Amino acid sequence: MSEGVSFVIPAYNEERGIKDVLLGLVQSVETLNLDLPWEIIVVNDGSDDRTGEEIREVESDKIRLITHEYNRGYGAALKTGIHNARHAWILITDADGTYPDSAVGEILEHRDQYQMVVGARTGAKAEVPLIRRPPKWVLRRLASYLARRDIPDLNSGLRLMRRDVVERYAHILPNGFSFTTTITLAMLSEGLRVKYVEIDYFKRKGTSKIRPIYDTLNFLQLIIRTIMYFEPLRVFIPMSMFFLVGSFAVGVGSYLWLDKLLDSTTVLLFVTGVQLLAIGMLADIVNKRLGRY
C-alpha cells in the first residue's frame, strides 16, 4: 500500500457547496507540491438532490465518486471511502465548506510522529453555533476525564489517520456522526499518539444534519460505552463510590437526624456499590486478558 494520502469526503445533500469544496481542496493540495501520491474520494451517501451531478462535473483522475444507493450515515460513508482508499493515510473533511483547506499542509506535516492529527476548532474564526456550545463543552469535559487527557475538540471532522489503525477499530466504529468521537476515544484510551492542530471553522453551506438533543444524548451514551470498552474502571469506580458514599450518608444521617437507622436503604446502597465495583474489576480483568490496553 502506498504511503500517500487519500482524502475521504462524505456528502449527503450538499449540492450547494460540494463543487467549491472539491475544487478548493484540489487547488490547495496542488499548491503544497506534496512529495507523495494523493487522491480524493467522495462518497455520495444516498443524496436526493443534485449532489451526485455536482460531483460528476468535476470528477477526474484525482477525484473519485462512490455512491450509496440510500442514506447510510456519516460513519458508513467514511468506512466506504476508507475501504476503497489506495493509500496508507486517510484525511477526512466535510463537504459543507466549514473546514479550511489551508490547514491541510500543517496537518500533513505531523504524519511521521503521530497516528492521528486532528484539526481542533479552537481558532479565532471558529464559528460554532451558540446553541451547540454548552452540550459540546459538557461532553468534551466528560470525555477528557474518562480518556485521561484534555481533548480540545472531540468530534472534529477534519483529521488525518493511519488507515491500518482505523481498520483496527472497524468493529466498534458506528455508522452515524459519532464515528469521529469513537475513533478519538479509542486511540486516546490505548495511548496512541494524537496531535491537535488549531484551525478555524466557517459557517456551513446548506442545512446542518445535526439533531441537537438526539445527537447530544447519543454522543453521551457513546462516550460512556467506548470508555467502558477500553477502561471500564474509569466508569465503574465513580459509580461504585457514589453508592458507597450514599450508603454511609443515609446510614449516619438517618441515625443522627431521624433517631433511627434506615438499615434496608443503607444496606441496599452499600451492596449496589460493592457489586458495581466487582463488575468493573471483572471487566478490567477481561480487557487485560484480551490485550486491549
mmCIF file of C-alpha atoms in Angstrom, residues 4-268:
data_model
loop_
_atom_site.group_PDB
_atom_site.id
_atom_site.type_symbol
_atom_site.label_atom_id
_atom_site.label_comp_id
_atom_site.label_asym_id
_atom_site.label_seq_id
_atom_site.Cartn_x
_atom_site.Cartn_y
_atom_site.Cartn_z
ATOM 1 C CA GLY A 4 0.333 8.533 0.109
ATOM 2 C CA VAL A 5 -2.831 10.203 1.380
ATOM 3 C CA SER A 6 -6.458 9.551 0.464
ATOM 4 C CA PHE A 7 -8.854 12.415 1.153
ATOM 5 C CA VAL A 8 -12.270 10.999 2.064
ATOM 6 C CA ILE A 9 -15.315 13.284 1.919
ATOM 7 C CA PRO A 10 -18.803 12.044 2.856
ATOM 8 C CA ALA A 11 -21.564 14.014 1.145
ATOM 9 C CA TYR A 12 -25.288 13.942 1.806
ATOM 10 C CA ASN A 13 -27.462 16.604 0.153
ATOM 11 C CA GLU A 14 -24.578 19.040 -0.245
ATOM 12 C CA GLU A 15 -25.353 20.365 -3.731
ATOM 13 C CA ARG A 16 -24.777 23.989 -2.645
ATOM 14 C CA GLY A 17 -21.165 23.595 -1.670
ATOM 15 C CA ILE A 18 -19.650 20.295 -2.761
ATOM 16 C CA LYS A 19 -18.209 21.504 -6.062
ATOM 17 C CA ASP A 20 -16.469 24.503 -4.484
ATOM 18 C CA VAL A 21 -15.120 22.277 -1.705
ATOM 19 C CA LEU A 22 -13.615 19.820 -4.179
ATOM 20 C CA LEU A 23 -12.114 22.454 -6.467
ATOM 21 C CA GLY A 24 -10.721 24.350 -3.487
ATOM 22 C CA LEU A 25 -9.201 21.214 -1.993
ATOM 23 C CA VAL A 26 -7.552 20.217 -5.284
ATOM 24 C CA GLN A 27 -6.104 23.699 -5.656
ATOM 25 C CA SER A 28 -4.796 23.723 -2.089
ATOM 26 C CA VAL A 29 -3.190 20.287 -2.378
ATOM 27 C CA GLU A 30 -1.572 21.107 -5.705
ATOM 28 C CA THR A 31 -0.155 24.300 -4.196
ATOM 29 C CA LEU A 32 1.514 22.241 -1.463
ATOM 30 C CA ASN A 33 3.557 20.302 -4.055
ATOM 31 C CA LEU A 34 3.310 17.145 -1.973
ATOM 32 C CA ASP A 35 6.077 14.615 -2.431
ATOM 33 C CA LEU A 36 3.590 11.763 -2.022
ATOM 34 C CA PRO A 37 0.712 10.440 -4.107
ATOM 35 C CA TRP A 38 -2.812 11.567 -3.258
ATOM 36 C CA GLU A 39 -6.409 11.109 -4.278
ATOM 37 C CA ILE A 40 -9.836 12.431 -3.309
ATOM 38 C CA ILE A 41 -12.700 10.007 -2.693
ATOM 39 C CA VAL A 42 -16.183 11.488 -2.420
ATOM 40 C CA VAL A 43 -18.912 9.212 -1.060
ATOM 41 C CA ASN A 44 -22.355 10.392 -2.139
ATOM 42 C CA ASP A 45 -24.379 8.960 0.729
ATOM 43 C CA GLY A 46 -27.762 8.497 -0.954
ATOM 44 C CA SER A 47 -28.377 12.196 -1.645
ATOM 45 C CA ASP A 48 -31.759 13.063 -3.104
ATOM 46 C CA ASP A 49 -30.679 16.431 -4.534
ATOM 47 C CA ARG A 50 -28.075 17.290 -7.207
ATOM 48 C CA THR A 51 -25.045 16.367 -5.097
ATOM 49 C CA GLY A 52 -24.118 13.466 -7.388
ATOM 50 C CA GLU A 53 -24.385 15.595 -10.531
ATOM 51 C CA GLU A 54 -22.272 18.353 -8.990
ATOM 52 C CA ILE A 55 -19.528 15.849 -8.146
ATOM 53 C CA ARG A 56 -19.559 14.277 -11.610
ATOM 54 C CA GLU A 57 -18.967 17.693 -13.191
ATOM 55 C CA VAL A 58 -15.535 17.883 -11.515
ATOM 56 C CA GLU A 59 -14.696 14.160 -11.452
ATOM 57 C CA SER A 60 -11.157 13.491 -12.705
ATOM 58 C CA ASP A 61 -8.173 11.212 -12.262
ATOM 59 C CA LYS A 62 -7.746 12.775 -8.807
ATOM 60 C CA ILE A 63 -11.408 12.816 -7.760
ATOM 61 C CA ARG A 64 -13.299 9.545 -7.461
ATOM 62 C CA LEU A 65 -17.023 9.268 -6.801
ATOM 63 C CA ILE A 66 -18.570 6.365 -4.891
ATOM 64 C CA THR A 67 -22.338 6.280 -4.470
ATOM 65 C CA HIS A 68 -24.535 4.717 -1.792
ATOM 66 C CA GLU A 69 -27.967 3.814 -3.147
ATOM 67 C CA TYR A 70 -29.578 5.081 0.060
ATOM 68 C CA ASN A 71 -28.502 7.191 3.030
ATOM 69 C CA ARG A 72 -26.461 5.005 5.390
ATOM 70 C CA GLY A 73 -24.946 7.642 7.644
ATOM 71 C CA TYR A 74 -21.822 9.772 8.053
ATOM 72 C CA GLY A 75 -19.749 6.989 9.572
ATOM 73 C CA ALA A 76 -20.847 4.468 6.971
ATOM 74 C CA ALA A 77 -19.795 6.856 4.199
ATOM 75 C CA LEU A 78 -16.374 7.257 5.803
ATOM 76 C CA LYS A 79 -15.990 3.484 6.110
ATOM 77 C CA THR A 80 -16.800 3.065 2.413
ATOM 78 C CA GLY A 81 -14.251 5.706 1.460
ATOM 79 C CA ILE A 82 -11.555 4.230 3.700
ATOM 80 C CA HIS A 83 -12.226 0.716 2.390
ATOM 81 C CA ASN A 84 -11.740 1.937 -1.198
ATOM 82 C CA ALA A 85 -8.715 4.116 -0.461
ATOM 83 C CA ARG A 86 -5.431 3.355 -2.206
ATOM 84 C CA HIS A 87 -3.090 4.956 0.316
ATOM 85 C CA ALA A 88 -1.906 4.409 3.888
ATOM 86 C CA TRP A 89 -3.026 7.787 5.222
ATOM 87 C CA ILE A 90 -6.662 8.877 5.397
ATOM 88 C CA LEU A 91 -7.542 12.565 5.663
ATOM 89 C CA ILE A 92 -11.243 13.199 6.195
ATOM 90 C CA THR A 93 -13.036 16.509 5.791
ATOM 91 C CA ASP A 94 -16.623 17.673 5.273
ATOM 92 C CA ALA A 95 -18.478 18.615 2.107
ATOM 93 C CA ASP A 96 -20.086 21.754 3.536
ATOM 94 C CA GLY A 97 -17.134 24.154 3.320
ATOM 95 C CA THR A 98 -16.707 24.542 7.094
ATOM 96 C CA TYR A 99 -13.104 23.331 7.321
ATOM 97 C CA PRO A 100 -10.214 25.430 5.923
ATOM 98 C CA ASP A 101 -8.174 23.851 3.132
ATOM 99 C CA SER A 102 -5.221 25.910 4.333
ATOM 100 C CA ALA A 103 -4.904 23.625 7.374
ATOM 101 C CA VAL A 104 -4.190 20.535 5.279
ATOM 102 C CA GLY A 105 -0.494 21.316 4.876
ATOM 103 C CA GLU A 106 0.145 21.726 8.611
ATOM 104 C CA ILE A 107 -1.824 18.585 9.418
ATOM 105 C CA LEU A 108 0.184 16.531 6.942
ATOM 106 C CA GLU A 109 3.468 17.821 8.386
ATOM 107 C CA HIS A 110 2.891 15.827 11.585
ATOM 108 C CA ARG A 111 2.128 12.480 9.965
ATOM 109 C CA ASP A 112 5.507 10.899 10.766
ATOM 110 C CA GLN A 113 5.223 11.486 14.528
ATOM 111 C CA TYR A 114 1.556 10.691 15.178
ATOM 112 C CA GLN A 115 -1.060 8.085 14.342
ATOM 113 C CA MET A 116 -3.776 10.760 14.162
ATOM 114 C CA VAL A 117 -3.669 14.528 13.649
ATOM 115 C CA VAL A 118 -6.883 16.419 14.410
ATOM 116 C CA GLY A 119 -7.918 19.909 13.367
ATOM 117 C CA ALA A 120 -9.233 21.402 16.629
ATOM 118 C CA ARG A 121 -11.910 24.044 16.025
ATOM 119 C CA THR A 122 -10.447 26.485 18.545
ATOM 120 C CA GLY A 123 -9.137 29.198 16.206
ATOM 121 C CA ALA A 124 -10.123 32.867 16.274
ATOM 122 C CA LYS A 125 -12.606 32.296 13.450
ATOM 123 C CA ALA A 126 -14.199 29.113 14.803
ATOM 124 C CA GLU A 127 -17.907 29.777 14.240
ATOM 125 C CA VAL A 128 -19.518 27.068 16.362
ATOM 126 C CA PRO A 129 -23.267 27.792 16.770
ATOM 127 C CA LEU A 130 -24.060 29.175 20.241
ATOM 128 C CA ILE A 131 -26.764 26.576 20.938
ATOM 129 C CA ARG A 132 -24.252 23.748 20.459
ATOM 130 C CA ARG A 133 -21.517 25.134 22.737
ATOM 131 C CA PRO A 134 -22.859 24.120 26.211
ATOM 132 C CA PRO A 135 -23.510 20.431 25.351
ATOM 133 C CA LYS A 136 -20.229 20.236 23.431
ATOM 134 C CA TRP A 137 -18.363 21.589 26.468
ATOM 135 C CA VAL A 138 -20.016 19.086 28.828
ATOM 136 C CA LEU A 139 -19.342 16.156 26.510
ATOM 137 C CA ARG A 140 -15.746 17.276 25.953
ATOM 138 C CA ARG A 141 -15.048 17.577 29.692
ATOM 139 C CA LEU A 142 -16.572 14.158 30.375
ATOM 140 C CA ALA A 143 -14.590 12.565 27.560
ATOM 141 C CA SER A 144 -11.375 14.255 28.737
ATOM 142 C CA TYR A 145 -11.870 12.858 32.244
ATOM 143 C CA LEU A 146 -12.599 9.356 31.029
ATOM 144 C CA ALA A 147 -9.751 9.351 28.483
ATOM 145 C CA ARG A 148 -7.265 10.858 30.998
ATOM 146 C CA ARG A 149 -6.243 13.604 28.568
ATOM 147 C CA ASP A 150 -7.500 17.035 27.606
ATOM 148 C CA ILE A 151 -9.430 16.832 24.344
ATOM 149 C CA PRO A 152 -9.637 20.247 22.619
ATOM 150 C CA ASP A 153 -12.151 19.000 20.034
ATOM 151 C CA LEU A 154 -13.948 15.701 20.499
ATOM 152 C CA ASN A 155 -15.586 15.233 17.111
ATOM 153 C CA SER A 156 -13.801 17.402 14.578
ATOM 154 C CA GLY A 157 -14.441 16.234 11.026
ATOM 155 C CA LEU A 158 -11.013 17.294 9.779
ATOM 156 C CA ARG A 159 -8.386 14.734 10.745
ATOM 157 C CA LEU A 160 -5.546 12.633 9.378
ATOM 158 C CA MET A 161 -5.374 8.965 10.408
ATOM 159 C CA ARG A 162 -3.331 5.883 9.678
ATOM 160 C CA ARG A 163 -5.549 3.570 7.691
ATOM 161 C CA ASP A 164 -4.301 0.430 9.449
ATOM 162 C CA VAL A 165 -5.097 1.981 12.842
ATOM 163 C CA VAL A 166 -8.632 2.913 11.785
ATOM 164 C CA GLU A 167 -9.211 -0.585 10.451
ATOM 165 C CA ARG A 168 -8.144 -1.986 13.822
ATOM 166 C CA TYR A 169 -11.224 -0.375 15.370
ATOM 167 C CA ALA A 170 -13.609 -1.037 12.475
ATOM 168 C CA HIS A 171 -15.789 -3.347 14.578
ATOM 169 C CA ILE A 172 -16.685 -0.597 17.065
ATOM 170 C CA LEU A 173 -16.938 2.388 14.723
ATOM 171 C CA PRO A 174 -20.595 3.444 14.278
ATOM 172 C CA ASN A 175 -22.338 4.427 11.051
ATOM 173 C CA GLY A 176 -23.550 7.784 12.373
ATOM 174 C CA PHE A 177 -21.980 11.115 13.323
ATOM 175 C CA SER A 178 -20.281 9.551 16.360
ATOM 176 C CA PHE A 179 -17.634 7.901 14.147
ATOM 177 C CA THR A 180 -15.133 10.670 14.922
ATOM 178 C CA THR A 181 -15.917 10.660 18.656
ATOM 179 C CA THR A 182 -15.368 6.905 18.823
ATOM 180 C CA ILE A 183 -12.053 6.891 16.967
ATOM 181 C CA THR A 184 -10.818 9.742 19.196
ATOM 182 C CA LEU A 185 -11.648 7.922 22.436
ATOM 183 C CA ALA A 186 -10.349 4.597 21.129
ATOM 184 C CA MET A 187 -6.938 5.978 20.178
ATOM 185 C CA LEU A 188 -6.520 8.034 23.360
ATOM 186 C CA SER A 189 -7.626 5.141 25.568
ATOM 187 C CA GLU A 190 -4.974 2.900 24.059
ATOM 188 C CA GLY A 191 -2.259 5.522 24.393
ATOM 189 C CA LEU A 192 -1.693 6.138 20.693
ATOM 190 C CA ARG A 193 -0.049 9.373 19.590
ATOM 191 C CA VAL A 194 -2.649 12.032 18.754
ATOM 192 C CA LYS A 195 -1.825 15.619 17.797
ATOM 193 C CA TYR A 196 -4.232 18.577 17.844
ATOM 194 C CA VAL A 197 -3.723 21.487 15.450
ATOM 195 C CA GLU A 198 -5.714 24.686 15.961
ATOM 196 C CA ILE A 199 -7.919 25.566 12.981
ATOM 197 C CA ASP A 200 -10.735 27.950 12.104
ATOM 198 C CA TYR A 201 -14.264 26.750 11.437
ATOM 199 C CA PHE A 202 -16.533 28.518 8.971
ATOM 200 C CA LYS A 203 -20.273 28.831 8.593
ATOM 201 C CA ARG A 204 -21.550 25.898 6.602
ATOM 202 C CA LYS A 205 -23.169 25.986 3.179
ATOM 203 C CA GLY A 206 -26.579 24.317 3.215
ATOM 204 C CA THR A 207 -28.527 22.860 6.124
ATOM 205 C CA SER A 208 -26.934 21.085 9.070
ATOM 206 C CA LYS A 209 -27.802 17.402 9.562
ATOM 207 C CA ILE A 210 -27.134 17.552 13.328
ATOM 208 C CA ARG A 211 -30.144 16.967 15.636
ATOM 209 C CA PRO A 212 -29.078 18.796 18.822
ATOM 210 C CA ILE A 213 -30.967 16.861 21.522
ATOM 211 C CA TYR A 214 -30.926 13.400 19.944
ATOM 212 C CA ASP A 215 -27.283 13.569 18.856
ATOM 213 C CA THR A 216 -26.113 15.005 22.181
ATOM 214 C CA LEU A 217 -27.732 12.120 24.081
ATOM 215 C CA ASN A 218 -26.306 9.689 21.549
ATOM 216 C CA PHE A 219 -22.799 11.150 21.979
ATOM 217 C CA LEU A 220 -23.125 10.885 25.773
ATOM 218 C CA GLN A 221 -24.104 7.228 25.550
ATOM 219 C CA LEU A 222 -21.315 6.527 23.102
ATOM 220 C CA ILE A 223 -18.634 8.218 25.229
ATOM 221 C CA ILE A 224 -19.506 6.081 28.236
ATOM 222 C CA ARG A 225 -19.809 2.900 26.183
ATOM 223 C CA THR A 226 -16.487 3.418 24.383
ATOM 224 C CA ILE A 227 -14.556 4.146 27.567
ATOM 225 C CA MET A 228 -16.155 1.091 29.215
ATOM 226 C CA TYR A 229 -14.874 -0.965 26.309
ATOM 227 C CA PHE A 230 -11.263 0.159 26.887
ATOM 228 C CA GLU A 231 -11.085 1.299 30.547
ATOM 229 C CA PRO A 232 -14.195 0.100 32.414
ATOM 230 C CA LEU A 233 -12.869 1.110 35.844
ATOM 231 C CA ARG A 234 -12.999 4.774 34.780
ATOM 232 C CA VAL A 235 -16.793 4.347 34.690
ATOM 233 C CA PHE A 236 -17.465 1.740 37.380
ATOM 234 C CA ILE A 237 -15.302 3.190 40.173
ATOM 235 C CA PRO A 238 -17.100 6.584 40.266
ATOM 236 C CA MET A 239 -20.472 4.811 40.117
ATOM 237 C CA SER A 240 -19.440 2.450 42.908
ATOM 238 C CA MET A 241 -18.146 5.301 45.074
ATOM 239 C CA PHE A 242 -21.424 7.186 44.578
ATOM 240 C CA PHE A 243 -23.430 4.322 46.065
ATOM 241 C CA LEU A 244 -20.924 3.538 48.822
ATOM 242 C CA VAL A 245 -20.753 7.159 49.957
ATOM 243 C CA GLY A 246 -24.540 7.330 49.628
ATOM 244 C CA SER A 247 -24.960 4.332 51.931
ATOM 245 C CA PHE A 248 -22.714 5.965 54.536
ATOM 246 C CA ALA A 249 -24.577 9.278 54.253
ATOM 247 C CA VAL A 250 -28.013 7.648 54.571
ATOM 248 C CA GLY A 251 -26.926 5.464 57.477
ATOM 249 C CA VAL A 252 -25.271 8.213 59.504
ATOM 250 C CA GLY A 253 -27.792 10.867 58.524
ATOM 251 C CA SER A 254 -30.834 8.788 59.407
ATOM 252 C CA TYR A 255 -29.320 7.805 62.751
ATOM 253 C CA LEU A 256 -28.440 11.393 63.699
ATOM 254 C CA TRP A 257 -31.485 13.231 62.400
ATOM 255 C CA LEU A 258 -34.301 10.665 62.371
ATOM 256 C CA ASP A 259 -33.275 8.801 65.515
ATOM 257 C CA LYS A 260 -33.491 5.543 63.641
ATOM 258 C CA LEU A 261 -31.273 3.716 61.181
ATOM 259 C CA LEU A 262 -32.680 3.216 57.676
ATOM 260 C CA ASP A 263 -30.966 -0.132 57.573
ATOM 261 C CA SER A 264 -32.633 -1.535 54.444
ATOM 262 C CA THR A 265 -31.795 1.520 52.335
ATOM 263 C CA THR A 266 -28.269 1.675 53.733
ATOM 264 C CA VAL A 267 -27.591 -1.989 53.015
ATOM 265 C CA LEU A 268 -29.111 -1.771 49.513
#
